[in-house]
XYZ file of C-alpha atoms in Angstrom:
688
model
C 14.987 28.257 -11.470
C 13.234 24.958 -10.697
C 10.744 26.496 -8.383
C 10.021 29.561 -10.492
C 6.525 29.874 -9.062
C 5.109 28.878 -5.799
C 2.330 26.258 -6.446
C -0.701 26.006 -4.162
C -1.022 22.510 -4.724
C 2.500 21.720 -3.421
C 1.610 23.633 -0.355
C -1.331 21.559 0.199
C 0.344 18.306 -0.362
C 3.395 19.048 2.025
C 1.278 20.585 4.686
C 0.316 17.370 6.127
C 3.953 16.046 5.769
C 4.934 18.465 8.699
C 2.466 16.679 10.899
C 4.055 15.004 14.072
C 2.305 11.677 12.965
C 5.313 11.022 10.709
C 6.908 9.101 13.738
C 7.287 5.486 13.082
C 4.265 3.590 14.570
C 2.541 0.121 14.353
C 0.169 -0.078 11.521
C -3.272 0.272 12.572
C -5.764 -2.734 12.870
C -8.021 -3.001 9.985
C -6.145 -0.543 7.758
C -6.581 -1.208 3.984
C -4.848 0.473 1.029
C -4.935 -1.821 -1.785
C -4.585 1.208 -4.187
C -1.319 2.236 -2.866
C 1.158 2.905 -5.689
C 4.099 4.084 -3.431
C 7.327 1.855 -3.401
C 9.094 1.679 -0.059
C 11.319 -0.679 1.977
C 8.520 -1.114 4.470
C 5.874 -3.775 3.504
C 2.278 -2.881 3.017
C 0.585 -5.762 5.144
C -2.499 -5.423 2.827
C -0.551 -6.358 -0.401
C -1.066 -9.825 -1.923
C 2.139 -11.717 -2.035
C 2.870 -11.189 -5.837
C 2.322 -7.366 -5.477
C 4.564 -7.326 -2.391
C 7.341 -9.159 -4.127
C 7.137 -6.571 -6.918
C 7.331 -3.752 -4.377
C 10.331 -5.396 -2.639
C 12.066 -5.820 -5.960
C 11.592 -2.357 -7.165
C 12.501 -0.925 -3.712
C 16.047 -1.788 -4.525
C 16.197 0.910 -7.182
C 17.988 4.022 -6.142
C 15.451 6.246 -8.005
C 11.471 6.812 -8.691
C 9.456 3.837 -9.098
C 5.999 2.788 -8.596
C 3.611 -0.176 -8.716
C -0.102 -0.117 -9.520
C -1.985 -3.372 -8.423
C -5.075 -4.892 -10.067
C -6.893 -4.424 -6.874
C -6.874 -0.657 -7.410
C -8.707 -1.028 -10.602
C -11.649 -3.150 -9.171
C -13.514 -0.303 -7.845
C -13.185 2.065 -10.755
C -13.659 2.403 -14.527
C -10.120 2.166 -16.188
C -10.587 1.526 -19.887
C -6.807 2.846 -20.777
C -3.467 3.237 -19.531
C -4.055 7.005 -18.521
C -6.529 5.592 -15.990
C -4.102 3.182 -14.665
C -1.297 5.667 -14.135
C -3.524 8.631 -12.846
C -2.035 8.305 -9.027
C 1.568 7.868 -10.138
C 3.481 11.262 -9.578
C 5.452 12.396 -12.462
C 3.486 10.574 -15.141
C 1.649 12.806 -17.640
C -1.017 10.646 -19.243
C -4.168 12.204 -20.899
C -6.602 10.658 -23.135
C -7.088 12.064 -26.664
C -9.803 9.817 -28.161
C -10.752 6.143 -27.590
C -7.626 4.467 -26.339
C -5.245 6.824 -27.636
C -3.335 8.451 -24.752
C -0.442 11.033 -24.680
C 1.987 9.582 -22.290
C 5.168 11.578 -21.050
C 7.305 10.904 -18.160
C 9.781 13.863 -17.240
C 9.010 15.352 -20.871
C 9.876 12.213 -22.776
C 8.387 12.379 -26.266
C 7.168 15.902 -25.215
C 6.434 17.142 -28.810
C 5.062 13.819 -30.244
C 1.856 14.618 -31.948
C 0.899 11.042 -32.390
C 1.431 7.670 -30.629
C 4.343 7.037 -28.381
C 8.063 7.814 -28.369
C 10.888 8.059 -25.602
C 9.206 5.642 -23.338
C 9.494 1.848 -23.308
C 5.894 0.255 -22.675
C 5.791 -3.540 -22.491
C 3.924 -6.543 -20.907
C 6.047 -9.082 -19.053
C 8.984 -7.360 -20.724
C 7.876 -7.791 -24.195
C 7.501 -4.374 -25.856
C 4.454 -2.801 -27.490
C 6.836 -0.546 -29.124
C 8.108 -1.390 -32.618
C 11.834 -2.103 -32.919
C 12.521 1.422 -33.755
C 11.046 2.714 -30.675
C 7.666 3.772 -32.157
C 4.846 2.753 -30.000
C 1.046 2.649 -29.377
C -0.712 1.914 -26.200
C -4.046 1.150 -27.746
C -3.155 -2.639 -27.531
C -3.063 -2.466 -23.690
C -6.092 -3.993 -21.687
C -5.662 -2.741 -18.078
C -7.864 -5.579 -16.920
C -5.411 -8.133 -18.148
C -2.478 -7.002 -15.913
C -1.907 -8.426 -12.417
C 0.048 -5.244 -11.744
C 1.899 -2.453 -13.432
C 5.512 -1.427 -12.683
C 6.610 2.115 -13.490
C 10.477 2.781 -13.893
C 10.903 6.700 -14.294
C 13.894 7.852 -16.255
C 17.256 5.891 -15.840
C 15.664 3.572 -13.417
C 14.552 1.471 -16.415
C 17.787 0.053 -16.748
C 16.527 -3.519 -15.874
C 14.976 -3.371 -19.311
C 18.239 -2.337 -20.965
C 16.441 1.048 -21.102
C 18.329 4.271 -21.984
C 15.336 6.457 -22.712
C 14.635 9.715 -20.905
C 11.226 8.578 -19.814
C 12.038 5.113 -18.564
C 9.572 2.192 -18.833
C 6.035 0.981 -17.853
C 5.645 -2.689 -17.611
C 2.448 -4.669 -17.201
C 2.715 -8.207 -15.848
C 0.152 -10.678 -16.885
C -1.742 -12.829 -14.228
C -1.232 -16.601 -14.261
C -2.893 -19.373 -12.425
C -0.872 -19.087 -9.417
C -1.061 -15.110 -9.010
C -4.571 -14.145 -10.292
C -5.986 -14.404 -6.700
C -9.390 -15.814 -7.549
C -10.498 -19.106 -9.484
C -12.914 -17.236 -11.865
C -14.405 -13.797 -12.063
C -16.866 -11.864 -14.122
C -17.108 -7.898 -14.589
C -19.568 -5.741 -16.313
C -18.952 -2.029 -16.915
C -21.583 0.107 -18.644
C -22.295 3.840 -18.580
C -22.423 7.146 -20.630
C -22.186 7.369 -24.464
C -23.264 3.690 -25.033
C -20.444 2.376 -23.102
C -20.334 -1.262 -22.500
C -17.504 -3.615 -21.302
C -17.530 -7.301 -20.352
C -14.477 -9.031 -18.715
C -14.005 -12.594 -17.706
C -11.149 -14.645 -16.479
C -10.465 -18.040 -14.936
C -7.335 -19.436 -13.443
C -5.966 -22.168 -11.345
C -3.403 -24.732 -10.436
C -3.262 -28.462 -11.156
C -0.085 -30.156 -9.912
C 2.895 -28.678 -11.528
C 0.782 -26.890 -14.011
C -1.089 -23.575 -13.968
C -3.269 -21.765 -16.471
C -5.011 -18.533 -16.924
C -7.367 -17.209 -19.403
C -8.820 -13.647 -19.707
C -11.162 -12.014 -22.194
C -12.396 -8.544 -22.593
C -14.997 -6.992 -25.018
C -15.806 -3.396 -25.065
C -17.792 -0.904 -27.183
C -18.511 2.741 -26.959
C -20.241 5.423 -29.050
C -17.894 8.068 -27.672
C -18.557 11.508 -26.235
C -17.580 13.243 -29.491
C -19.083 12.899 -32.980
C -17.029 10.489 -35.138
C -15.750 8.450 -32.051
C -17.378 5.190 -31.980
C -15.149 2.241 -31.183
C -14.998 -1.346 -29.994
C -12.036 -3.614 -28.725
C -11.558 -7.239 -27.971
C -8.458 -8.706 -26.022
C -7.701 -12.206 -25.240
C -4.710 -13.503 -23.020
C -3.848 -17.160 -22.363
C -1.147 -17.953 -19.794
C 0.112 -21.648 -19.170
C 3.048 -22.447 -17.048
C 4.776 -25.537 -15.879
C 6.702 -25.599 -12.490
C 9.938 -27.535 -12.118
C 10.449 -26.906 -8.389
C 10.720 -23.820 -6.527
C 11.339 -20.794 -8.435
C 11.824 -22.864 -11.554
C 9.206 -22.516 -14.396
C 8.377 -22.163 -18.074
C 5.762 -20.314 -19.226
C 3.823 -19.718 -22.807
C 1.796 -16.456 -23.147
C -0.455 -15.712 -26.049
C -2.232 -12.511 -26.550
C -4.471 -11.214 -29.238
C -6.320 -7.988 -29.686
C -8.548 -6.245 -32.305
C -9.359 -2.526 -32.077
C -11.755 -0.621 -34.288
C -11.655 3.211 -33.450
C -13.163 6.322 -35.329
C -11.021 9.373 -34.890
C -12.856 12.865 -34.032
C -9.969 14.944 -34.648
C -8.374 17.899 -33.130
C -10.138 21.477 -32.928
C -9.357 24.979 -32.537
C -9.305 26.418 -28.783
C -12.655 28.167 -29.344
C -14.280 24.984 -30.743
C -12.856 22.819 -28.121
C -14.145 25.041 -25.407
C -17.516 25.957 -26.856
C -18.594 22.967 -29.268
C -16.489 20.149 -27.733
C -18.638 17.359 -29.148
C -18.041 18.413 -32.627
C -15.633 16.490 -34.896
C -13.159 18.015 -37.304
C -14.728 18.303 -40.681
C -12.047 16.389 -42.580
C -12.238 13.511 -40.105
C -16.025 13.255 -40.737
C -15.698 13.812 -44.475
C -13.110 11.128 -44.949
C -14.107 8.778 -42.207
C -10.925 8.850 -40.236
C -10.438 5.741 -38.124
C -7.770 3.281 -36.963
C -8.269 -0.555 -37.131
C -5.680 -2.772 -35.511
C -5.221 -6.443 -35.079
C -2.342 -8.064 -33.231
C -0.969 -11.428 -32.023
C 1.830 -11.610 -29.411
C 3.494 -14.822 -28.313
C 5.996 -15.337 -25.530
C 7.968 -18.209 -24.296
C 9.617 -17.498 -21.124
C 11.457 -19.086 -18.172
C 12.367 -18.218 -14.515
C 15.045 -20.459 -13.268
C 16.702 -20.500 -9.869
C 20.331 -21.488 -10.581
C 21.481 -21.396 -6.977
C 20.293 -19.710 -3.737
C 21.735 -16.425 -4.864
C 21.487 -16.587 -8.530
C 18.350 -16.330 -10.577
C 17.850 -16.388 -14.384
C 14.875 -14.804 -16.288
C 14.581 -14.910 -20.113
C 12.232 -15.086 -22.965
C 11.809 -15.259 -26.648
C 8.960 -13.471 -28.475
C 7.184 -12.845 -31.751
C 4.439 -10.236 -32.378
C 2.262 -9.482 -35.513
C 0.381 -6.445 -36.153
C -1.940 -5.279 -39.034
C -2.973 -1.597 -39.339
C -5.676 -0.071 -41.583
C -5.650 3.689 -40.896
C -7.461 6.033 -42.811
C -6.426 9.638 -42.224
C -5.139 12.191 -44.775
C -4.215 8.990 -46.812
C -5.139 5.397 -45.885
C -2.081 4.012 -43.876
C -2.003 0.232 -44.539
C 0.866 -1.452 -42.630
C 1.882 -4.974 -41.416
C 4.736 -5.349 -38.920
C 6.452 -8.325 -37.465
C 8.850 -7.896 -34.374
C 10.635 -10.586 -32.419
C 13.505 -10.853 -30.102
C 15.023 -12.475 -26.948
C 16.234 -11.156 -23.588
C 18.101 -12.821 -20.771
C 18.842 -11.405 -17.329
C 20.600 -12.696 -14.325
C 19.757 -11.581 -10.800
C 22.552 -12.131 -8.105
C 22.488 -11.685 -4.322
C 25.682 -12.360 -2.089
C 28.668 -10.647 -0.786
C 31.741 -8.905 -2.169
C 34.699 -8.676 0.388
C 32.389 -9.651 3.119
C 30.021 -6.805 2.244
C 26.404 -7.560 1.158
C 25.851 -7.045 -2.501
C 23.365 -7.657 -5.373
C 23.458 -7.099 -9.103
C 21.738 -7.770 -12.267
C 22.912 -7.920 -16.044
C 21.580 -9.127 -19.217
C 21.142 -8.553 -22.784
C 18.274 -7.611 -25.215
C 17.858 -8.237 -28.900
C 14.985 -6.832 -30.927
C 14.240 -7.100 -34.659
C 11.394 -5.508 -36.624
C 10.288 -5.233 -40.135
C 7.311 -3.155 -41.536
C 5.705 -3.154 -44.793
C 3.996 0.293 -45.277
C 1.793 1.091 -48.015
C -0.411 4.325 -48.454
C -3.479 4.873 -50.606
C -5.866 7.865 -51.408
C -8.434 7.937 -48.775
C -11.738 7.569 -50.484
C -14.078 8.156 -47.517
C -12.455 5.607 -45.517
C -11.692 3.187 -48.253
C -8.358 2.585 -50.208
C -8.165 4.290 -53.609
C -5.022 4.401 -55.841
C -1.876 3.374 -54.081
C 0.452 6.440 -53.448
C 3.354 5.090 -51.548
C 5.191 1.646 -50.922
C 8.199 1.203 -48.451
C 9.768 -1.245 -46.188
C 11.169 -0.395 -42.648
C 13.708 -2.843 -41.021
C 15.038 -1.970 -37.466
C 17.236 -3.802 -35.088
C 18.290 -2.969 -31.564
C 20.813 -4.492 -29.126
C 21.230 -3.593 -25.452
C 23.716 -4.964 -23.020
C 23.182 -3.882 -19.530
C 24.263 -4.366 -15.791
C 23.802 -2.721 -12.484
C 25.176 -3.609 -9.003
C 24.599 -2.394 -5.494
C 27.348 -2.821 -2.674
C 26.339 -2.225 0.867
C 29.338 -0.122 2.382
C 27.299 -0.093 5.635
C 24.118 -1.937 6.809
C 21.825 1.124 5.620
C 23.951 2.568 2.733
C 24.466 1.109 -0.834
C 26.549 2.386 -3.637
C 25.101 1.758 -7.060
C 26.962 1.617 -10.515
C 25.615 0.306 -13.885
C 25.314 1.151 -17.504
C 23.940 0.127 -20.787
C 25.579 -0.250 -24.128
C 23.214 0.098 -27.115
C 23.241 -0.240 -30.810
C 20.219 0.681 -33.181
C 19.958 0.120 -37.039
C 17.678 1.631 -39.395
C 17.160 0.559 -42.804
C 14.692 1.895 -45.297
C 13.632 0.956 -48.957
C 11.147 3.057 -50.853
C 9.642 1.846 -54.128
C 8.738 4.032 -57.099
C 5.133 4.284 -58.114
C 5.188 6.602 -61.212
C 2.061 8.333 -62.216
C 0.209 7.282 -58.976
C 2.540 8.294 -56.202
C 6.213 8.489 -55.120
C 8.406 8.735 -58.092
C 11.727 7.687 -56.801
C 13.430 4.507 -55.478
C 15.446 4.821 -52.365
C 17.631 2.635 -50.218
C 19.177 4.034 -47.127
C 20.288 3.197 -43.740
C 21.835 4.544 -40.400
C 23.308 3.087 -37.397
C 23.727 4.505 -33.720
C 25.908 3.352 -30.917
C 26.222 4.602 -27.340
C 26.961 3.876 -23.807
C 24.899 5.219 -20.931
C 26.470 4.920 -17.536
C 24.613 5.199 -14.135
C 25.897 6.143 -10.644
C 23.851 6.139 -7.447
C 23.487 5.856 -3.744
C 20.606 4.402 -1.751
C 19.971 4.778 2.141
C 17.450 2.677 3.832
C 16.384 3.037 7.564
C 15.493 0.079 9.930
C 11.733 1.135 9.440
C 12.029 0.986 5.566
C 12.196 4.647 4.823
C 14.584 5.288 1.882
C 16.654 8.293 0.424
C 18.492 7.980 -2.797
C 20.423 10.135 -5.533
C 21.466 9.215 -8.894
C 22.998 10.452 -12.191
C 22.210 8.719 -15.465
C 22.858 9.321 -19.137
C 19.922 8.612 -21.768
C 20.225 8.350 -25.365
C 17.245 8.051 -27.885
C 17.868 7.323 -31.457
C 15.205 8.742 -33.816
C 12.547 6.300 -35.134
C 11.549 6.035 -38.804
C 8.845 8.689 -38.290
C 11.288 11.230 -36.996
C 13.774 10.524 -39.887
C 11.099 11.339 -42.541
C 12.782 9.521 -45.530
C 12.577 11.636 -48.812
C 14.196 11.312 -52.221
C 17.477 12.717 -50.761
C 17.510 9.939 -47.795
C 16.970 10.532 -44.180
C 16.321 13.904 -42.636
C 19.439 15.216 -40.881
C 18.064 14.237 -37.381
C 20.526 13.076 -34.652
C 20.061 11.274 -31.459
C 18.765 12.731 -28.403
C 21.158 12.716 -25.328
C 20.749 13.826 -21.851
C 22.153 13.637 -18.424
C 19.538 13.137 -15.590
C 20.325 14.046 -11.911
C 17.737 12.664 -9.419
C 17.108 12.694 -5.666
C 14.183 11.536 -3.442
C 12.750 10.160 -0.283
C 10.107 7.526 0.243
C 8.694 5.884 3.231
C 5.660 4.385 4.964
C 4.379 4.619 8.495
C 0.996 3.710 10.057
C -0.518 6.952 8.844
C 1.473 8.222 6.061
C 3.110 6.948 2.771
C 5.215 9.394 0.968
C 7.344 9.564 -2.161
C 9.129 12.824 -3.233
C 11.619 13.059 -6.090
C 13.321 16.252 -7.580
C 15.229 15.776 -10.839
C 17.111 17.928 -13.640
C 17.927 16.710 -17.130
C 20.108 18.609 -19.419
C 19.272 17.629 -22.857
C 21.342 18.041 -26.062
C 19.776 17.741 -29.478
C 16.149 17.039 -28.010
C 13.821 15.510 -30.523
C 10.934 18.013 -30.855
C 7.923 18.129 -33.257
C 5.433 20.582 -34.575
C 2.331 19.931 -36.345
C 2.623 20.588 -40.154
C -1.076 20.656 -40.989
C -3.465 19.521 -38.325
C -6.491 19.835 -40.642
C -5.023 17.210 -42.983
C -3.667 14.996 -40.333
C -0.197 15.039 -41.772
C 2.436 13.635 -39.358
C 4.384 16.283 -37.511
C 7.790 17.290 -38.484
C 10.788 16.540 -36.155
C 13.855 18.720 -35.475
C 16.750 18.547 -32.913
C 16.800 21.299 -30.516
C 20.054 22.861 -29.205
C 20.253 22.606 -25.475
C 17.077 22.214 -23.292
C 16.460 21.687 -19.546
C 13.792 19.477 -18.014
C 13.439 19.715 -14.148
C 10.697 19.209 -11.779
C 9.201 17.758 -8.633
C 7.076 14.439 -8.295
C 5.361 14.112 -5.069
C 2.872 11.673 -3.639
C 1.300 11.608 -0.221
C -1.189 9.047 1.208
C -2.501 10.188 4.709
C -4.583 7.727 6.786
C -5.761 10.272 9.265
C -8.660 8.349 10.873
C -10.077 4.961 10.723
C -11.412 4.310 7.247
C -10.337 7.673 5.977
C -7.493 8.255 3.459
C -6.395 11.447 1.775
C -4.295 10.868 -1.368
C -2.374 13.630 -3.029
C -0.086 13.743 -5.957
C 1.715 16.731 -7.401
C 3.880 17.171 -10.440
C 5.960 20.346 -11.223
C 7.241 20.300 -14.739
C 9.831 23.186 -15.768
C 10.891 22.517 -19.235
C 12.655 24.952 -21.469
C 15.086 25.907 -24.115
C 18.676 26.939 -22.856
C 19.803 29.720 -24.989
C 18.509 28.406 -28.245
C 19.447 30.474 -31.283
C 15.733 30.618 -32.333
C 13.638 30.346 -29.078
C 16.180 31.695 -26.492
C 15.069 30.556 -23.085
C 11.185 30.001 -23.867
C 9.289 27.384 -22.285
C 8.746 24.140 -23.891
C 4.895 23.629 -24.689
C 2.468 20.805 -24.009
C 3.010 19.457 -20.409
C 1.314 21.702 -17.888
C 3.611 23.291 -15.269
C 1.733 22.050 -12.495
C -0.761 18.996 -11.930
C -2.368 18.434 -8.658
C -4.746 15.445 -7.929
C -6.369 14.719 -4.541
C -8.709 11.994 -3.561
C -10.650 11.641 -0.134
C -11.771 8.331 0.557
C -13.959 6.837 3.301
C -14.333 2.900 3.615
C -17.189 1.926 5.899
C -16.822 -1.089 8.029
C -19.964 -2.787 6.629
C -18.325 -2.710 3.022
C -19.197 0.506 1.255
C -16.898 3.540 0.325
C -17.250 7.046 -1.100
C -14.472 8.954 -2.796
C -14.648 12.396 -4.175
C -11.520 13.703 -6.007
C -10.216 16.626 -8.103
C -7.827 16.845 -10.800
C -6.393 20.552 -10.927
C -4.029 22.095 -13.345
C -3.833 25.630 -11.912
C -1.504 27.174 -14.795
C -2.088 27.754 -18.317
C 0.138 25.737 -20.956
C 2.122 26.847 -23.673
C 1.001 25.768 -27.068
C 3.716 26.818 -29.310
C 7.528 27.246 -29.144
C 7.349 31.060 -29.683
C 5.228 31.362 -26.311
C 2.503 33.339 -27.951
C -0.581 30.939 -27.055
C -1.601 29.129 -23.949
C -4.193 26.484 -23.279
C -6.145 27.391 -20.070
C -5.945 25.536 -16.909
C -8.696 23.519 -15.475
C -10.153 21.931 -12.597
C -12.302 18.628 -12.833
C -14.371 17.122 -9.823
C -15.139 13.424 -9.785
C -16.879 11.075 -7.490
C -16.654 7.287 -6.884
C -18.846 5.147 -4.754
C -18.870 1.317 -4.117
C -20.537 -1.262 -2.098
C -19.504 -4.989 -1.295
C -22.575 -7.008 -1.653
C -21.127 -10.182 -0.330
C -17.906 -12.166 -0.381
C -18.366 -12.721 -4.224
C -20.111 -9.588 -5.464
C -19.390 -5.925 -5.558
C -20.404 -2.879 -7.424
C -19.084 0.699 -8.092
C -20.259 4.080 -9.577
C -17.597 6.295 -10.996
C -18.913 9.683 -11.724
C -16.617 12.139 -13.796
C -16.577 15.803 -14.350
C -19.456 16.554 -12.276
C -19.457 20.272 -12.924
C -19.356 19.864 -16.619
C -16.195 21.729 -16.882
C -15.130 22.761 -20.628
C -11.325 22.224 -20.806
C -8.539 20.882 -23.060
C -7.361 17.443 -22.147
C -4.300 17.931 -24.295
C -3.045 19.268 -27.533
C -0.103 19.253 -30.168
C 2.728 21.753 -30.442
C 3.269 24.439 -33.373
C 6.035 26.596 -33.829
C 4.418 30.029 -33.779
C 0.633 30.368 -33.121
C 0.523 33.725 -34.730
C 1.075 32.325 -38.150
C 0.445 28.315 -37.958
C -2.891 26.724 -38.009
C -3.917 26.082 -34.484
C -6.510 23.340 -34.738
C -4.572 21.205 -32.379
C -6.749 20.855 -29.316
C -8.448 17.701 -27.893
C -11.217 18.636 -25.747
C -11.714 16.820 -22.197
C -14.792 14.698 -21.732
C -18.003 16.063 -20.437
C -20.176 14.773 -17.486
C -20.274 11.047 -17.408
C -21.144 8.200 -15.153
C -19.975 4.526 -15.251
C -21.243 1.557 -13.322
C -19.305 -1.761 -12.815
C -20.518 -5.069 -11.303
C -17.854 -7.589 -10.453
C -18.468 -11.291 -9.365
C -15.576 -13.465 -8.072
C -15.208 -17.163 -7.007
């Protein structure tokens, strides 16, 4: 059953929803809520124009979506994507170490022990994922995004996506949208944390420009967790009239991060600051350098027809001492084009979009013996080539003034080519050349209802397909592992809306998966990548709920709740066992008071009331937890403000996340990542 247990968090969240204040009223004078993430057909008058336009565009989607504005990050410390997405219902994002974050939407990449799978993460539509779907979010700088869009599940069709998790897309500021001519921000706090961010932007005639730079360093809460990051973004645009422009974006990043490693459950709860012994002895770390270049255009072809397109290229260099030294260079490039149309069909209002995506990537992979963080003898050499092509389209037809029927789909093709080079005497002893292709069609049907007040209700059904990446295919002398593409049908329904006092967004979904790509850790002590297998039939179902309640002038109670019920469905090995990793219940609440003179205070709590399974046999659980935080801020004048972000005030010992094993009674269970202890961060921001 979807609601197999009654959750106190859901009752708390929905209690306010029964209040009579849900009647449509006029927005209160002075109401501000720049941190709102909920998308509805009703405009938030406090949104900057560029954010309002993003919400309007996403509100056309017959499914769960969200927008996180840059304004919501100005009064808190948000060094990674987990902090950006913390208030988006249904998004499970938890930090492991440094900028490494486990992200899952509706169970996407649920068992992935490392990095990212099953979710498309991009900036300006340009993927952080490699062409085979493998991804990493450490390259994301939240301060270099004007806003962040979240498309859950099949709602990511706009990006040609057919992944179970959907897409997260950050949008780069430009000289016309940055909001300020110049700004400077300094953050500092616990564990030697320091971050400096500066940006400048403006418009001169038909040209606009933006440059932003961030430098950060931290000793880290745990041993062997020092790190530093530098990010740079330059965005230059040329206007050729209303809604016609060309734009060049160049982004660079360098990340150095030591890796403290995972621990046993006892260690994580009792000695959480310690690092895994192997990580210290062999100086586990990850060093990245990356350059991304995009040339894009937005061109109004007619009053009802808009073209958006881009060509891009990315380069990444990775030096990654773990169980061996992973040394990789990758090059990815591609192009996309999309048409947006609004008009009439047989006298009925209609709109549609359609486009094509093409991505190519090649990766040179080498491995060496790890000699205390340095490269010893070479043990492996390989080349990975991947290509992906997506054709996609979706249209809405308003059969009445308030009801739209939606249909669309994506056809996709993915190619994997792999070449291994023999290194007799020092490493691999076989030559191998192999490849595999995947083709699919993922249709989508939906319905969207919108009231005159902007409240919406929707339902849809979507097919998703995820071909395995190179890590899942695990090439050996015999070729690729016998792993097939993951397929699913997802049914979704929800309601969302906004009044003077309330904003609400509630979605329910059920996904029936066939051949789900699951992982289990082979040897956590050595850091050997997890093995991947296709499950039989599995079920992912849940509830995603968000409610903002402005119950008095200056006061706002924000609540988000996610129920995740993921399980096997008559599996020949695991029966109807629950799937591990994602907590069954996650509840977050923040009570914020904004005083008219310019200060605010915002206590919050993050609560997982239930324990979470660690293994597929369901023999070991990670305990639930509750973490109490406190935010405070003050506007010094029109140009300066400060904040204090204090976290885990009660010094809760807890596990933030962990990796899966098959059977905890027989497997090594050093798979737990401890949550951070008491900390405080102070931020100062100056804007002109």
